[in-house]
CSV table of C-alpha atoms and ligand atoms in Angstrom, one decimal:
chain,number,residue,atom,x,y,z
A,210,UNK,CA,99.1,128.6,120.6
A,211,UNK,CA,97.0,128.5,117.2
A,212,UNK,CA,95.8,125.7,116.0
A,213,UNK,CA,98.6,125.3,112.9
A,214,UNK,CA,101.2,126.0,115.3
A,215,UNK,CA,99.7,122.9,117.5
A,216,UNK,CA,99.8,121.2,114.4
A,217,UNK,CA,103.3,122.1,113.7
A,218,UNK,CA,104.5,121.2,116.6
A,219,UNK,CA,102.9,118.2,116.7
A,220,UNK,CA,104.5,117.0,113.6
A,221,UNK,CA,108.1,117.9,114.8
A,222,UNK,CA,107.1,115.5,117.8
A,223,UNK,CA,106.4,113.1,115.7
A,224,UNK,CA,109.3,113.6,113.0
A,225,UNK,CA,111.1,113.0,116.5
A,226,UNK,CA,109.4,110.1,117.2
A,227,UNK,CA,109.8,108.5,113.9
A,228,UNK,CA,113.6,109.5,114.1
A,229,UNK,CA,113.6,108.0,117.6
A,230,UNK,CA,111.6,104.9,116.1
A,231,UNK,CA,114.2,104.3,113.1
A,232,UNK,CA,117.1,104.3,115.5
A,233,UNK,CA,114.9,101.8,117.5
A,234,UNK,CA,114.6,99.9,114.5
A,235,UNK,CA,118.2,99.6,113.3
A,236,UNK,CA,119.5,98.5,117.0
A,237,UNK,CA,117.1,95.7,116.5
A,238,UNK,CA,118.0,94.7,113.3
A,239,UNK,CA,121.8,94.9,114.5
A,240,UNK,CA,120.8,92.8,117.4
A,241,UNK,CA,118.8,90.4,115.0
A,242,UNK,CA,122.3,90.5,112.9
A,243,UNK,CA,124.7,89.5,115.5
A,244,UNK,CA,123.8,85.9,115.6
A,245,UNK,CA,124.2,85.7,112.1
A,246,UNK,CA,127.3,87.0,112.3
A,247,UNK,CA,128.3,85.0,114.8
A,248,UNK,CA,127.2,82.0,112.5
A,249,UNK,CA,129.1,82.7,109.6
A,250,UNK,CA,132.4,81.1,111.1
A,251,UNK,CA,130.1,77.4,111.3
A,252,UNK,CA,129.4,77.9,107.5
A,253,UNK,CA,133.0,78.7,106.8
A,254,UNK,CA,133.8,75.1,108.8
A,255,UNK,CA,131.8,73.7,106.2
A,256,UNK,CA,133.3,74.7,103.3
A,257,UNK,CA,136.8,74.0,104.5
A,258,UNK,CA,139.1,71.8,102.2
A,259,UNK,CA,138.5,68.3,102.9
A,260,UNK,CA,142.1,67.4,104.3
A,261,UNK,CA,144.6,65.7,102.4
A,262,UNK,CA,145.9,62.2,104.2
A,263,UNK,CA,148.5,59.9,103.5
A,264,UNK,CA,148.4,57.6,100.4
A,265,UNK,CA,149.8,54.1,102.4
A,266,UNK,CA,151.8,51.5,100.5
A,267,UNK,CA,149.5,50.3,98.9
A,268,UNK,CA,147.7,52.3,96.1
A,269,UNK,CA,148.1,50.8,92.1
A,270,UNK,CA,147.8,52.8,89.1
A,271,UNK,CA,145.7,51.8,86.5
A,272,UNK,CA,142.9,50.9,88.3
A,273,UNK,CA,139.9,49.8,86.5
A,274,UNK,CA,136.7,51.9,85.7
A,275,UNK,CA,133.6,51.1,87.4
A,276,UNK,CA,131.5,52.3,90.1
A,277,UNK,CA,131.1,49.0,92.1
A,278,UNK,CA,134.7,47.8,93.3
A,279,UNK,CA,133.4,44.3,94.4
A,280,UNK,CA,135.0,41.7,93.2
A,281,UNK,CA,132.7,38.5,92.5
A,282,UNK,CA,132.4,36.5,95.5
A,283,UNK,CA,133.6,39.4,97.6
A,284,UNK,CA,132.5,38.5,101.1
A,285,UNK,CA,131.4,41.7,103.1
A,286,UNK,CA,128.6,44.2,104.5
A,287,UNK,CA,127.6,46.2,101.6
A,288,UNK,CA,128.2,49.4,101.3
A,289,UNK,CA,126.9,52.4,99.0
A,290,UNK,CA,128.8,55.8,99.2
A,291,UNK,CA,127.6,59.0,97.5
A,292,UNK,CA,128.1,62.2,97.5
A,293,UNK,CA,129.7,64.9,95.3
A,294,UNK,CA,133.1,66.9,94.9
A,295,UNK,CA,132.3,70.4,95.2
A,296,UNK,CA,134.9,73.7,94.9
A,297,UNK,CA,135.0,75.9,98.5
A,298,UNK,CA,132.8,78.0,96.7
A,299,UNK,CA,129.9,75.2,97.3
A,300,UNK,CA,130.2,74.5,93.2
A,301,UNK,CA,129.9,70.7,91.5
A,302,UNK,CA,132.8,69.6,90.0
A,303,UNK,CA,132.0,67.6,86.8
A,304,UNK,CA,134.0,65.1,85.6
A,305,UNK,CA,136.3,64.9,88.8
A,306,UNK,CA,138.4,61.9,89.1
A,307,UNK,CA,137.9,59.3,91.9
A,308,UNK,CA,140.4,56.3,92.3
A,309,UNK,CA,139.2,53.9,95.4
A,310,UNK,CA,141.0,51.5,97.1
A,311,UNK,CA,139.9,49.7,99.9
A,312,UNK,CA,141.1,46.4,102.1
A,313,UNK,CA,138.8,43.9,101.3
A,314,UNK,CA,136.1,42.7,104.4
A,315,UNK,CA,138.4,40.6,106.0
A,316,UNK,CA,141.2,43.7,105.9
A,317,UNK,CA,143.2,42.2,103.0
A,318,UNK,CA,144.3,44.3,100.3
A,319,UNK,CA,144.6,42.9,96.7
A,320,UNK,CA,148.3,43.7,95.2
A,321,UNK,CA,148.4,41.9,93.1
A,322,UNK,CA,145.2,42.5,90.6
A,323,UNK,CA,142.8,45.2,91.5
A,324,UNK,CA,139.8,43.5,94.0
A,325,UNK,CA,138.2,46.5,95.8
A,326,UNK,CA,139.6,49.2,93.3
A,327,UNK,CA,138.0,51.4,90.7
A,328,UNK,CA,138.1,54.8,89.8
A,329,UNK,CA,134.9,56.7,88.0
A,330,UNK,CA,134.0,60.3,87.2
A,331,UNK,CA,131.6,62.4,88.6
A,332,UNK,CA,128.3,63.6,86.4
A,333,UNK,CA,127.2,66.8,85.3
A,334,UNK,CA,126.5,68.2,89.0
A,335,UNK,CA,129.5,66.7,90.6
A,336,UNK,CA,127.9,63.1,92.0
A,337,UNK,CA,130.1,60.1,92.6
A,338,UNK,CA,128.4,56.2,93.8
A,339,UNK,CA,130.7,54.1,94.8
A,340,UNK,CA,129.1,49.9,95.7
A,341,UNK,CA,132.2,48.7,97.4
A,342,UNK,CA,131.8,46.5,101.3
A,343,UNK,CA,133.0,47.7,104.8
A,344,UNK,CA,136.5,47.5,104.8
A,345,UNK,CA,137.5,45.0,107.3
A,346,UNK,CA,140.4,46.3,109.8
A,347,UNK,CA,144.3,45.4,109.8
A,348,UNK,CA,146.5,45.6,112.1
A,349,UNK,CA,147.5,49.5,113.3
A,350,UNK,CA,144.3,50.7,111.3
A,351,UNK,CA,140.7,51.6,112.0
A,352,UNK,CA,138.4,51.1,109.1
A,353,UNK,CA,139.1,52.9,106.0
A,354,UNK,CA,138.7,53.9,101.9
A,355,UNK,CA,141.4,55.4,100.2
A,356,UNK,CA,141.0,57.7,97.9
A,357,UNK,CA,142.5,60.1,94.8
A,358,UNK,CA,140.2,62.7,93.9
A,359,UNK,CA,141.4,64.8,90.9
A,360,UNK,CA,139.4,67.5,89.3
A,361,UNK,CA,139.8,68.2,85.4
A,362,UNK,CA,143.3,69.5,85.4
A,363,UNK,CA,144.1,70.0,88.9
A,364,UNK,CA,146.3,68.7,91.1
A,365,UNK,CA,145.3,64.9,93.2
A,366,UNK,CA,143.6,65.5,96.5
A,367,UNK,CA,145.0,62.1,97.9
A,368,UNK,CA,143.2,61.5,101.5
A,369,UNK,CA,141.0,58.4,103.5
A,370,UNK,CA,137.2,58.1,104.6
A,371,UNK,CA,136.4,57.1,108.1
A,372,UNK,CA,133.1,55.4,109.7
A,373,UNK,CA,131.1,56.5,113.0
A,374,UNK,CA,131.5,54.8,116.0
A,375,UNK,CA,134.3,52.6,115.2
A,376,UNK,CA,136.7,51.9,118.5
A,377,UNK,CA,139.7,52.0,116.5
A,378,UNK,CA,139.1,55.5,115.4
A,379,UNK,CA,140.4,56.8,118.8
A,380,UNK,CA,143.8,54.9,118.5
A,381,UNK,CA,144.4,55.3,114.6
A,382,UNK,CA,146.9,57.9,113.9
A,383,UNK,CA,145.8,59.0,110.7
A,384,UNK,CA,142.5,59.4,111.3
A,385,UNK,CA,140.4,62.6,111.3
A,386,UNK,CA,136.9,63.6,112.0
A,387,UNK,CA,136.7,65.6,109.0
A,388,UNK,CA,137.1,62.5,107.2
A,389,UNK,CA,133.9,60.9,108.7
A,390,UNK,CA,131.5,59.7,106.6
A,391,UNK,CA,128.0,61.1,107.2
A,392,UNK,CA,124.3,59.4,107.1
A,393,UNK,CA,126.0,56.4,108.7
A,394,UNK,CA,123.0,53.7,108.7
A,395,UNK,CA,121.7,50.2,107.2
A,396,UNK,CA,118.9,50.3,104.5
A,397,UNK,CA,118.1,46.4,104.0
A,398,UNK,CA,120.5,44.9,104.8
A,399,UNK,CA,123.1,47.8,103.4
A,400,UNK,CA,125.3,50.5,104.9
A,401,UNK,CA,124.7,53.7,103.2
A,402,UNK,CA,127.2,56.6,104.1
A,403,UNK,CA,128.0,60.1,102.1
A,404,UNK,CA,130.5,61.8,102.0
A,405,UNK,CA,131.3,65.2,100.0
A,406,UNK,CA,134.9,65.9,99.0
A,407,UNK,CA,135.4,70.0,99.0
A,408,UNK,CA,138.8,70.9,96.4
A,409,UNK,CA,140.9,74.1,97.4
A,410,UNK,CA,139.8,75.0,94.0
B,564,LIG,FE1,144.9,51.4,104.0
């Protein structure tokens, strides 16, 4: 053997090898894939429609606008929501419509004016704040906050929020997980919950 045939041969061996190392290569990488494949269904989860719920008896139109629903002298734990209204897609939703109403902390619901209601709009990058209280239970209800959420000429998403670790979750029959509130906790003296609302828009 000369020495440029050595040569030659030696870099078909090692065309080889590179071939062999490449095929090496892509089973890794579909290796490293399959978990992110096997993912994507738990990101899909999360950009699932937030579920539409019953609107009860007692919603009222008209509600006022304002961002804190307490009424002067409304007795209760505190409570701060935020969060946004966001398309499937993951996009804000600017100017979307919120309409709250809520039992008050004792689990009374104002008919007849508009205690613990209040609708507002979200900003440029789809936030909402709502100051409202825990809303004390009634009877055949856990704890809940209605809501109407209504993007700029779109149809009313009508649905309820629920709170962590509340016994009367398991026995409520409107209730749903997907309607928990998230970043359950108390900052002085406060409950502070989000809660993003994701249209089927
Ligand atoms: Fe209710």
């Amino acid at each position: 053997m000369t020495e440029h045939e050595l040569t030659r041969r030696r870099l078909l061996e090692l065309g080889v090898a590179i071939v062999a190392g490449a095929e090496v290569l892509r089973a890794v990488e579909d290796a490293d894939a399959a978990p992110l494949l096997a993912a994507t269904p738990t990101i899909a989860d999360a950009d699932d429609p937030t579920p539409a719920l019953t609107e009860g008896p007692y919603f009222k139109p008209r509600s006022p606008l304002r961002r804190s629903i307490v009424p002067g002298g409304g007795a209760g734990t505190g409570l701060t929501l935020s969060g946004r209204v966001l398309t499937t897609a993951g996009r804000p939703v600017a100017h979307a419509l919120l309409d709250f109403w809520q039992a008050d902390g004792r689990g009374v619901y104002d008919n007849g004016g508009y205690r613990f209601r209040g609708h507002q709009f979200t900003d440029a990058k789809g936030h909402y704040r709502l100051l409202t209280v825990v809303p004390g239970l009634y009877p055949g209800r856990t704890r809940h906050i209605h809501v109407k959420v209504q993007p700029p000429h779109r149809s009313v998403l009508t649905t309820q929020l629920f709170f962590p670790g509340i016994a009367r979750n398991r026995s409520d029959g409107i209730f749903t997980p997907e309607c928990l509130v998230h970043g359950w906790r108390t900052v002085r003296g406060r409950r502070v919950a989000r809660f993003d609302f994701v249209l089927d828009i």
